[in-house]
Coordinates of C-alpha atoms and ligand atoms in Angstrom, one line a residue:
M1310 CA -25.6 19.2 9.5
E1311 CA -27.3 16.8 11.8
L1312 CA -25.9 14.0 10.1
G1313 CA -22.4 15.6 10.2
Y1314 CA -21.9 16.0 6.5
L1315 CA -21.8 19.5 7.2
T1316 CA -20.5 22.4 9.4
E1317 CA -22.7 25.1 10.4
G1318 CA -19.7 27.6 9.4
D1319 CA -19.5 25.6 5.8
L1320 CA -23.2 26.1 5.3
E1321 CA -23.5 29.7 6.8
E1322 CA -20.7 30.4 3.4
T1323 CA -22.8 28.3 1.3
F1324 CA -25.5 30.9 2.1
R1325 CA -23.1 33.8 1.4
I1326 CA -22.0 32.6 -1.8
Q1327 CA -25.7 32.0 -2.8
K1328 CA -26.9 35.4 -2.0
K1329 CA -23.7 37.2 -3.4
E1330 CA -24.3 35.4 -6.9
G1331 CA -27.7 37.3 -7.2
R1332 CA -29.0 34.2 -9.3
K1333 CA -31.5 31.6 -8.0
R1334 CA -29.0 28.5 -7.8
K1335 CA -30.0 25.6 -5.9
L1336 CA -28.2 25.1 -2.3
G1337 CA -26.9 22.0 -3.4
E1338 CA -25.3 23.0 -6.7
V1339 CA -23.7 25.7 -4.7
L1340 CA -22.7 23.2 -1.8
I1341 CA -20.9 20.7 -4.5
E1342 CA -19.3 23.4 -6.8
H1343 CA -17.4 24.5 -3.7
N1344 CA -16.4 20.8 -1.9
F1345 CA -18.7 21.3 1.2
I1346 CA -20.0 18.1 0.4
E1347 CA -19.9 15.6 -1.7
E1348 CA -22.2 15.0 -4.6
R1349 CA -23.1 11.3 -3.6
K1350 CA -23.7 12.2 0.2
L1351 CA -25.9 15.1 -0.8
I1352 CA -27.9 12.7 -2.7
D1353 CA -28.2 10.2 -0.5
V1354 CA -29.4 13.0 2.5
L1355 CA -31.7 14.3 -0.3
S1356 CA -33.3 10.9 -0.8
M1357 CA -33.5 10.6 2.5
Q1358 CA -35.5 13.5 3.5
M1359 CA -37.4 13.5 0.1
G1360 CA -38.5 9.6 0.4
F1361 CA -37.4 8.7 -3.2
P1362 CA -34.8 5.8 -3.7
F1363 CA -31.7 6.4 -4.6
V1364 CA -30.1 4.5 -7.6
E1365 CA -27.6 3.9 -9.7
P1366 CA -28.5 3.6 -13.5
Q1367 CA -24.9 3.3 -14.3
F1368 CA -24.6 0.0 -13.0
A1369 CA -28.4 -1.2 -13.5
D1370 CA -29.8 -3.2 -15.9
I1371 CA -32.0 -0.8 -18.3
D1372 CA -35.1 -2.1 -20.0
P1373 CA -33.9 -1.2 -23.4
D1374 CA -37.6 -1.6 -24.8
I1375 CA -38.9 1.1 -22.2
Y1376 CA -35.7 3.5 -22.8
H1377 CA -36.1 3.3 -26.5
L1378 CA -40.0 4.8 -26.0
V1379 CA -38.2 8.1 -26.8
P1380 CA -36.6 9.2 -30.2
Y1381 CA -33.2 9.7 -30.5
G1382 CA -31.6 12.9 -28.8
W1383 CA -34.3 13.2 -26.5
Y1384 CA -32.1 12.1 -23.4
D1385 CA -29.6 14.8 -24.2
D1386 CA -31.9 17.7 -23.0
H1387 CA -33.3 15.6 -20.2
A1388 CA -31.3 14.4 -16.7
M1389 CA -33.4 11.3 -16.2
I1390 CA -33.5 8.0 -17.5
P1391 CA -36.1 5.1 -16.9
I1392 CA -35.0 1.8 -15.6
R1393 CA -37.5 -0.7 -15.7
K1394 CA -41.3 -1.6 -15.1
E1395 CA -42.4 -2.6 -11.4
G1396 CA -45.7 -3.7 -11.5
D1397 CA -47.6 -0.9 -13.9
Q1398 CA -45.1 1.5 -12.8
T1399 CA -42.2 2.3 -14.4
L1400 CA -39.0 3.2 -12.5
I1401 CA -37.4 6.5 -13.4
A1402 CA -34.0 7.8 -12.3
F1403 CA -34.0 11.7 -12.2
A1404 CA -31.5 14.2 -11.1
D1405 CA -34.3 16.3 -9.7
P1406 CA -37.1 14.0 -9.1
L1407 CA -38.9 17.6 -7.4
D1408 CA -38.6 19.3 -11.1
T1409 CA -42.3 19.3 -12.4
V1410 CA -41.3 20.4 -15.8
E1411 CA -39.4 17.0 -16.0
F1412 CA -41.8 15.3 -14.4
G1413 CA -44.4 15.9 -16.8
A1414 CA -41.9 15.4 -19.8
A1415 CA -41.5 11.6 -18.5
Q1416 CA -45.1 11.2 -18.1
M1417 CA -45.1 11.9 -22.0
F1418 CA -43.4 9.0 -22.7
F1419 CA -43.7 6.3 -19.7
G1420 CA -47.4 7.1 -19.2
T1421 CA -48.8 8.8 -15.9
K1422 CA -47.6 5.9 -13.2
L1423 CA -44.3 6.8 -12.5
L1424 CA -42.1 5.6 -9.6
P1425 CA -39.4 8.3 -9.5
A1426 CA -36.2 7.7 -8.0
I1427 CA -33.3 10.2 -7.5
A1428 CA -30.0 9.4 -9.0
L1429 CA -26.0 11.5 -9.8
P1430 CA -26.4 13.4 -12.6
G1431 CA -23.2 11.8 -13.8
S1432 CA -24.7 8.6 -13.3
I1433 CA -27.4 9.2 -15.3
R1434 CA -25.1 10.6 -18.1
E1435 CA -22.9 7.6 -17.9
A1436 CA -26.2 5.1 -18.5
I1437 CA -27.2 7.3 -21.5
K1438 CA -24.3 7.0 -23.1
R1439 CA -23.6 3.3 -23.0
M1440 CA -27.7 2.9 -24.3
E1441 CA -27.1 5.3 -26.5
R1442 CA -24.0 3.4 -28.0
N1443 CA -26.0 0.4 -28.2
R1444 CA -28.6 2.2 -30.3
T1445 CA -26.0 3.1 -33.0
E1446 CA -23.9 0.1 -33.1
G1447 CA -26.9 -2.5 -32.4
S1448 CA -26.8 -5.1 -30.1
N1449 CA -24.9 -7.9 -31.8
N1450 CA -21.8 -9.4 -31.2
H1451 CA -19.5 -7.1 -33.0
F1452 CA -20.8 -4.4 -30.2
E1453 CA -20.6 -6.6 -27.5
A1454 CA -16.5 -7.2 -28.3
N1455 CA -16.0 -3.6 -28.8
H1456 CA -17.7 -2.6 -25.6
V1457 CA -15.4 -5.3 -23.7
I1458 CA -12.4 -3.3 -25.4
D1459 CA -13.7 0.0 -24.6
T1460 CA -14.1 -0.8 -21.3
V1461 CA -11.1 -2.2 -20.5
N1462 CA -9.4 0.4 -21.9
E1463 CA -11.1 2.9 -20.2
I1464 CA -10.2 1.1 -16.7
I1465 CA -6.4 1.1 -17.5
G1466 CA -6.3 4.7 -19.4
T1467 CA -8.2 6.3 -16.2
A1468 CA -5.7 4.2 -13.8
I1469 CA -3.0 5.7 -15.7
V1470 CA -4.2 9.2 -15.6
E1471 CA -5.0 9.2 -12.4
N1472 CA -1.4 7.7 -11.2
V1473 CA -2.8 4.5 -9.9
S1474 CA -0.3 1.8 -8.7
D1475 CA -2.5 -1.2 -9.2
I1476 CA -5.8 -2.1 -10.7
H1477 CA -8.1 -4.7 -9.0
L1478 CA -10.5 -6.3 -10.9
E1479 CA -12.8 -8.5 -8.6
P1480 CA -15.6 -10.6 -9.4
M1481 CA -18.7 -10.7 -6.8
P1482 CA -21.5 -13.1 -6.9
D1483 CA -23.3 -10.1 -8.1
R1484 CA -21.1 -8.0 -9.9
L1485 CA -17.7 -6.9 -11.0
R1486 CA -15.9 -4.7 -8.8
V1487 CA -13.3 -2.4 -9.7
R1488 CA -10.7 -0.8 -7.5
F1489 CA -7.6 1.3 -7.5
R1490 CA -4.7 1.5 -5.5
H1491 CA -3.8 5.2 -5.3
D1492 CA -1.0 6.3 -2.9
G1493 CA -1.1 3.1 -0.6
V1494 CA -5.1 3.2 -0.3
L1495 CA -7.7 1.1 -2.2
I1496 CA -10.3 3.0 -3.4
H1497 CA -13.8 2.2 -5.3
H1498 CA -13.7 2.7 -9.0
K1499 CA -16.6 1.4 -10.4
D1500 CA -18.8 -1.8 -10.5
F1501 CA -19.7 -3.7 -13.6
N1502 CA -22.3 -6.1 -14.7
K1503 CA -21.5 -9.4 -14.2
N1504 CA -21.9 -10.4 -17.3
L1505 CA -19.0 -8.9 -18.4
I1506 CA -16.7 -10.8 -16.2
P1507 CA -16.0 -13.7 -18.6
P1508 CA -15.4 -11.3 -21.9
L1509 CA -13.4 -9.1 -19.9
T1510 CA -11.2 -11.6 -18.3
S1511 CA -10.6 -13.2 -21.4
R1512 CA -9.9 -9.9 -23.1
I1513 CA -6.9 -9.0 -20.5
K1514 CA -5.6 -12.6 -21.2
I1515 CA -5.4 -12.1 -24.4
M1516 CA -3.9 -8.5 -23.9
C1517 CA -0.9 -10.2 -22.1
Q1518 CA -0.6 -13.6 -24.0
A1519 CA -2.2 -15.9 -21.3
D1520 CA -4.2 -19.0 -21.8
I1521 CA -7.5 -18.2 -22.3
A1522 CA -8.9 -21.8 -22.0
E1523 CA -6.9 -21.9 -18.4
K1524 CA -9.2 -20.9 -15.5
R1525 CA -8.3 -23.1 -12.7
R1526 CA -4.6 -22.1 -12.3
H1527 CA -2.9 -18.9 -11.1
Q1528 CA -1.2 -17.1 -14.0
G1529 CA 0.7 -14.2 -15.2
G1530 CA 1.4 -11.8 -17.6
R1531 CA 2.5 -8.4 -19.1
I1532 CA 1.0 -6.0 -20.9
V1533 CA 2.3 -2.8 -23.5
F1534 CA -0.7 -0.5 -23.3
N1535 CA -0.8 2.3 -25.7
E1536 CA -4.3 3.8 -26.1
A1537 CA -5.6 7.7 -26.5
G1538 CA -2.2 8.7 -25.2
N1539 CA -2.0 6.9 -22.4
E1540 CA 1.3 4.5 -22.2
A1541 CA 2.5 2.3 -19.7
D1542 CA 3.8 -1.4 -19.2
L1543 CA 1.3 -3.5 -16.8
R1544 CA 2.2 -6.2 -15.2
A1545 CA -0.9 -8.8 -15.0
S1546 CA -2.0 -11.5 -12.3
F1547 CA -5.1 -14.0 -12.9
Y1548 CA -5.8 -16.0 -8.9
V1549 CA -8.2 -18.3 -9.2
T1550 CA -10.8 -17.5 -6.1
I1551 CA -14.1 -19.5 -5.5
N1552 CA -15.5 -16.4 -7.6
R1553 CA -14.0 -17.2 -10.6
E1554 CA -10.1 -15.0 -11.4
K1555 CA -9.3 -12.2 -9.7
I1556 CA -7.4 -9.9 -11.9
V1557 CA -4.8 -7.4 -10.4
L1558 CA -2.8 -5.1 -12.8
R1559 CA 0.4 -3.5 -11.5
I1560 CA 1.1 -0.6 -13.8
L1561 CA 4.7 -0.3 -14.2
K1562 CA 6.6 3.0 -13.7
Q1563 CA 8.9 4.6 -16.8
Q1564 CA 12.3 5.5 -16.2
S1565 CA 11.0 9.2 -16.5
H1566 CA 9.2 8.3 -13.2
L1567 CA 12.4 7.5 -11.2
V1568 CA 12.7 9.6 -8.3
K1569 CA 15.8 11.7 -7.8
I1570 CA 17.8 10.8 -5.1
E1571 CA 17.6 14.3 -3.5
D1572 CA 13.7 13.8 -3.6
L1573 CA 13.4 10.8 -1.5
G1574 CA 12.3 12.7 1.6
M1575 CA 15.6 13.1 3.6
A1576 CA 16.4 16.3 5.6
P1577 CA 19.1 17.9 3.6
T1578 CA 21.6 17.5 6.0
V1579 CA 20.6 13.8 6.2
F1580 CA 20.4 13.5 2.5
E1581 CA 24.6 15.1 2.3
R1582 CA 25.8 12.9 4.9
F1583 CA 23.9 9.4 2.8
R1584 CA 25.4 10.6 -0.2
E1585 CA 28.9 11.2 1.1
E1586 CA 29.3 8.7 3.7
A1587 CA 27.4 5.9 1.8
L1588 CA 26.8 6.2 -1.9
D1589 CA 30.1 7.8 -2.8
R1590 CA 31.8 5.2 -1.0
P1591 CA 33.3 2.8 -3.3
S1592 CA 32.5 -0.2 -1.5
G1593 CA 30.0 -1.5 1.3
V1594 CA 26.3 -2.3 1.6
V1595 CA 23.6 0.1 1.4
M1596 CA 20.4 -1.6 2.9
I1597 CA 16.9 -0.2 2.5
T1598 CA 14.3 -1.6 4.9
G1599 CA 10.7 -0.8 5.5
P1600 CA 7.7 -3.3 5.2
T1601 CA 5.7 -4.0 2.0
G1602 CA 4.6 -0.8 0.2
S1603 CA 7.1 1.3 2.1
G1604 CA 8.9 2.8 -1.3
K1605 CA 12.1 0.4 -0.6
T1606 CA 12.0 -0.2 -4.4
T1607 CA 11.7 2.9 -5.3
A1608 CA 14.5 4.0 -3.3
V1609 CA 16.8 1.5 -4.5
Y1610 CA 15.6 2.6 -8.0
S1611 CA 16.8 6.5 -6.8
C1612 CA 20.0 4.8 -6.0
I1613 CA 21.0 2.9 -9.0
N1614 CA 20.0 6.2 -10.9
Y1615 CA 22.3 8.1 -9.2
L1616 CA 25.2 5.7 -9.7
N1617 CA 24.7 5.0 -12.9
D1618 CA 27.2 6.6 -15.1
P1619 CA 29.4 5.3 -18.2
M1620 CA 32.2 4.5 -16.0
T1621 CA 30.2 2.2 -13.5
S1622 CA 29.0 -1.5 -14.1
I1623 CA 25.5 -1.8 -12.3
I1624 CA 24.2 -5.5 -12.6
T1625 CA 21.0 -6.3 -10.8
A1626 CA 18.9 -9.4 -9.9
E1627 CA 15.6 -8.2 -9.0
D1628 CA 12.1 -10.3 -8.8
P1629 CA 10.9 -8.9 -10.9
V1630 CA 12.2 -5.9 -12.6
E1631 CA 10.2 -3.0 -12.0
Y1632 CA 11.5 0.0 -13.7
V1633 CA 13.7 -0.4 -17.0
V1634 CA 16.8 1.9 -16.5
E1635 CA 19.0 2.5 -19.5
G1636 CA 22.6 1.7 -19.3
I1637 CA 22.6 -1.2 -16.5
A1638 CA 22.1 -5.0 -16.6
Q1639 CA 19.3 -6.1 -15.1
C1640 CA 17.8 -9.5 -14.5
S1641 CA 14.3 -10.4 -13.7
I1642 CA 14.0 -13.8 -12.0
N1643 CA 12.0 -16.4 -13.5
P1644 CA 12.0 -19.6 -11.7
K1645 CA 9.4 -20.6 -14.5
L1646 CA 12.9 -21.2 -16.5
D1647 CA 15.1 -22.0 -13.9
L1648 CA 16.5 -18.8 -13.6
T1649 CA 16.5 -18.6 -9.9
Y1650 CA 17.1 -16.3 -7.3
E1651 CA 20.0 -18.7 -6.2
E1652 CA 21.3 -19.2 -9.5
T1653 CA 21.2 -15.6 -10.4
L1654 CA 23.4 -14.4 -7.1
R1655 CA 25.9 -17.3 -8.0
H1656 CA 26.9 -15.8 -11.2
I1657 CA 26.5 -11.7 -10.0
V1658 CA 29.7 -11.1 -9.2
R1659 CA 31.4 -12.9 -12.3
Q1660 CA 30.2 -10.3 -14.7
D1661 CA 33.0 -7.7 -13.1
P1662 CA 30.6 -4.9 -11.9
D1663 CA 31.4 -2.1 -9.6
V1664 CA 27.7 -2.2 -7.9
V1665 CA 25.6 -5.1 -7.3
V1666 CA 22.1 -4.5 -6.8
I1667 CA 20.4 -7.6 -4.8
G1668 CA 16.8 -7.4 -4.9
E1669 CA 16.2 -8.5 -2.0
I1670 CA 18.1 -10.3 1.2
R1671 CA 15.7 -13.0 2.1
D1672 CA 17.8 -15.7 3.8
R1673 CA 21.1 -16.3 4.8
F1674 CA 22.3 -17.4 1.2
S1675 CA 21.5 -13.9 -0.2
A1676 CA 22.9 -11.8 3.0
E1677 CA 26.3 -14.0 2.2
V1678 CA 26.4 -13.2 -1.3
A1679 CA 25.8 -9.6 -0.2
V1680 CA 28.4 -9.5 2.5
Q1681 CA 30.6 -11.5 0.3
A1682 CA 30.6 -9.0 -2.7
A1683 CA 30.9 -5.9 -0.5
L1684 CA 34.1 -7.8 1.2
T1685 CA 35.5 -8.0 -2.1
G1686 CA 35.1 -4.2 -2.8
H1687 CA 31.8 -3.9 -4.5
K1688 CA 29.1 -1.6 -3.8
V1689 CA 26.2 -3.4 -2.8
V1690 CA 22.6 -1.9 -3.0
T1691 CA 19.7 -3.9 -1.7
T1692 CA 16.4 -4.2 0.7
F1693 CA 15.8 -6.0 3.8
H1694 CA 12.0 -6.4 4.9
T1695 CA 12.5 -4.8 8.4
E1696 CA 10.4 -2.4 10.5
D1697 CA 13.6 -0.2 11.2
S1698 CA 17.3 0.6 10.8
I1699 CA 18.5 -1.3 14.2
G1700 CA 16.2 -4.1 13.2
G1701 CA 18.1 -4.9 9.6
L1702 CA 21.4 -5.0 11.4
I1703 CA 20.0 -7.2 14.1
R1704 CA 18.1 -9.8 11.5
L1705 CA 21.4 -9.7 9.5
M1706 CA 23.2 -11.1 12.6
N1707 CA 20.1 -13.3 13.5
M1708 CA 21.0 -15.1 10.0
D1709 CA 24.3 -16.3 11.3
I1710 CA 26.5 -13.5 9.6
E1711 CA 29.5 -12.7 12.2
A1712 CA 28.9 -9.4 13.4
F1713 CA 32.1 -8.4 12.6
L1714 CA 30.9 -8.8 8.8
V1715 CA 28.4 -6.9 9.4
S1716 CA 30.0 -4.0 10.9
S1717 CA 33.2 -4.2 8.4
T1718 CA 30.4 -4.2 5.3
V1719 CA 27.2 -2.6 6.4
V1720 CA 28.0 1.4 5.6
S1721 CA 24.3 2.6 5.8
V1722 CA 20.8 1.3 6.7
I1723 CA 17.9 3.1 5.6
A1724 CA 14.3 2.6 7.0
Q1725 CA 11.6 4.4 5.4
R1726 CA 7.6 4.6 5.2
L1727 CA 5.3 6.4 2.9
L1728 CA 3.2 8.6 4.3
R1729 CA 0.3 10.7 2.8
K1730 CA 0.4 14.2 1.9
P1731 CA -2.5 17.1 2.7
C1732 CA -4.2 17.9 -0.7
P1733 CA -2.8 20.9 -1.9
L1734 CA -6.4 22.3 -3.3
C1735 CA -8.0 21.8 0.4
E1736 CA -5.2 22.0 3.0
A1737 CA -5.9 24.5 6.0
P1738 CA -4.2 25.4 9.1
D1739 CA -4.8 22.1 11.8
N1740 CA -4.3 22.2 15.6
P1741 CA -2.2 18.9 16.5
N1742 CA -3.6 16.1 18.8
L1743 CA -1.8 16.8 21.8
T1744 CA -3.0 13.1 23.1
I1745 CA -0.8 11.3 20.9
L1746 CA 2.1 13.8 20.5
R1747 CA 2.2 13.0 24.6
R1748 CA 2.4 9.7 24.4
W1749 CA 5.0 10.1 21.6
G1750 CA 6.9 12.1 24.1
Y1751 CA 6.3 15.5 23.0
T1752 CA 4.9 18.1 24.8
P1753 CA 2.6 20.7 24.2
E1754 CA 5.8 23.5 24.1
D1755 CA 7.7 21.3 21.5
V1756 CA 5.3 22.0 18.8
K1757 CA 4.8 25.9 19.1
D1758 CA 5.5 27.5 16.2
T1759 CA 4.7 24.8 13.8
D1760 CA 2.4 24.3 10.8
F1761 CA 0.4 21.4 11.4
R1762 CA -2.4 21.1 8.3
K1763 CA -4.8 19.0 7.3
G1764 CA -7.1 18.7 3.8
R1765 CA -10.7 19.1 3.9
G1766 CA -11.5 17.1 1.2
C1767 CA -12.3 18.0 -2.2
A1768 CA -13.6 16.8 -5.4
K1769 CA -10.5 16.6 -7.3
Y1770 CA -9.1 13.9 -5.0
R1771 CA -12.0 12.1 -4.2
Y1772 CA -12.6 13.6 -0.9
T1773 CA -10.0 12.0 0.8
G1774 CA -8.2 15.3 1.6
Y1775 CA -4.9 13.8 0.7
Q1776 CA -2.9 13.9 -2.8
G1777 CA 0.6 12.2 -2.9
R1778 CA 3.2 11.0 -0.4
I1779 CA 6.4 11.6 0.9
A1780 CA 8.7 9.3 2.3
V1781 CA 9.7 9.4 6.0
V1782 CA 13.4 8.2 6.7
E1783 CA 15.4 6.9 9.2
M1784 CA 19.4 6.9 8.4
L1785 CA 21.9 4.8 9.8
L1786 CA 25.5 5.4 9.1
L1787 CA 27.6 3.1 10.6
D1788 CA 30.5 4.7 12.5
E1789 CA 33.3 3.8 15.0
Y1790 CA 30.7 3.7 17.8
M1791 CA 28.2 1.6 15.8
R1792 CA 30.4 -0.8 14.9
N1793 CA 32.2 -1.3 18.1
A1794 CA 28.2 -2.0 19.3
L1795 CA 28.2 -4.8 17.0
I1796 CA 31.0 -6.4 17.6
N1797 CA 30.7 -6.1 21.6
H1798 CA 27.2 -8.0 21.2
S1799 CA 25.5 -5.1 22.3
T1800 CA 21.6 -5.8 22.6
S1801 CA 18.9 -4.2 20.4
H1802 CA 18.3 -1.6 23.0
Q1803 CA 21.8 -0.5 23.5
I1804 CA 22.6 -0.4 20.4
R1805 CA 19.8 1.8 19.6
R1806 CA 20.6 4.2 22.3
I1807 CA 24.0 4.5 21.1
S1808 CA 22.9 5.4 17.8
I1809 CA 20.7 8.2 18.9
E1810 CA 23.1 9.4 21.8
K1811 CA 26.5 9.4 19.6
S1812 CA 25.7 8.7 16.1
G1813 CA 22.9 11.3 16.1
L1814 CA 20.5 8.8 14.3
I1815 CA 17.0 10.7 13.5
T1816 CA 14.2 7.8 14.3
L1817 CA 11.3 7.3 11.9
L1818 CA 9.0 8.7 14.3
E1819 CA 11.2 12.0 14.7
A1820 CA 11.6 12.8 10.9
G1821 CA 7.7 11.9 10.6
I1822 CA 7.3 14.4 13.4
I1823 CA 9.4 17.1 11.7
K1824 CA 7.2 16.5 8.6
A1825 CA 3.6 16.8 10.1
S1826 CA 4.8 19.7 11.8
Q1827 CA 5.6 21.4 8.5
G1828 CA 2.6 20.4 6.9
K1829 CA 4.1 18.0 4.8
T1830 CA 1.9 14.8 6.1
T1831 CA -0.7 14.4 9.0
I1832 CA -0.6 13.1 12.6
P1833 CA -3.6 10.9 11.6
R1834 CA -1.7 9.2 8.7
M1835 CA 1.3 8.7 11.1
E1836 CA -1.0 7.2 14.0
T1837 CA -1.2 4.6 11.2
I1838 CA 2.2 3.4 11.6
F1839 CA 3.7 4.3 15.2
Ligands
ZN2573 ZN1 -8.3 18.7 -2.0

């Protein structure tokens, strides 16, 4: 409690549960089981309180000579593992160093001079599993190769199961660090012995047909992964750093994971207008804007999926293709083969399409292709790297696209952000931070009768208190007022005012506050973007 890991209420609740159970269970066990504290934090505190060092046997170099002093199977019944000799003492990691029976058992094999340390039970079990695999298969090359393959499969398999978007394998001077990006946030997965870096890198290069011998140039490749029921396509990138190659594996989504357009996160009334007045119109440009990682690509694919039917010809120029959608002609830009973005866009309208998907407007040329395609009666879906919807229009004009062209071709601009949702398993009502709300122009009166929520953090989702994300969407439709404002070269401030007052624009901030007040995201998450 002194360290702020536990509230008084949680502790009282734990005592109550412990008493109700009747049997003598350790306070720590109850705390962990009911998600009042993270196991790792508890071990940290115990280590500090009792003066035992905290070790991570899972990643430690365990001396096999000492480990094998005990017969096969013995470790199954003991939550401990010897690590190494330190002088004439043996360092041993115990799940509970105060357990005198365990301590005595250890002395039988490792001598009386023990140096006890404390470790996570899971970490001890993992280390024992690894050592036992080593024992049964012998420490020859065959074992090494299998171990590397297993390790890579385990990392990718876990990432798929946990619905991770990217796997980062980062060589550090003393270890290999593996992190997962989950719901947009990087979280630590595991550390591995640094000896594993070269074979692991080679293994991944083999999987994606990259050049194993090449270590001084950046490389890329694609992996079709299918192991133990976990299937996914992955895009691999090898980036040469001062500490060897950093590897990032992006897990590509399957068509079955496409988000339905109605599930994108628009309010029902906003969605109806977007569908009727933007998507269902036969021509015009629909732009999806936002910074990197705001879910633009997902939104584009949702639009494509909605428009995809047997009577519509859809063609794309993407850099690169991220989801494969049946029934549409997708082109993945590949400058290595001279299949450049420009070249592809030059050819795209000659394919008699109804819908043209331009992966991203990145310069004047791609902006012109989008506008020209719309002028000649095509529907264009594209993304643009701008902060908000009005900003998208302004930037198009700054690319020397005439205001009248912008106003007569663009039908809708969407701006969006992805915000994390409170974890459904541990969410509880929360009082909104009025200071922040006031800064955003809201009074306490505005947030009466709302349902702000936040997650306390639980074992299931790594104590973040969050699980999954929702999109917060600002949808601008270009009506008469907006078109006039553009043609009259109004300032972005004026255009914004007109869009709110006349065209009923619900801004990103408003959309976010609505979502937060319904308990679908939290004020702290909104603070990260506003
Ligand atoms: Zn939770």
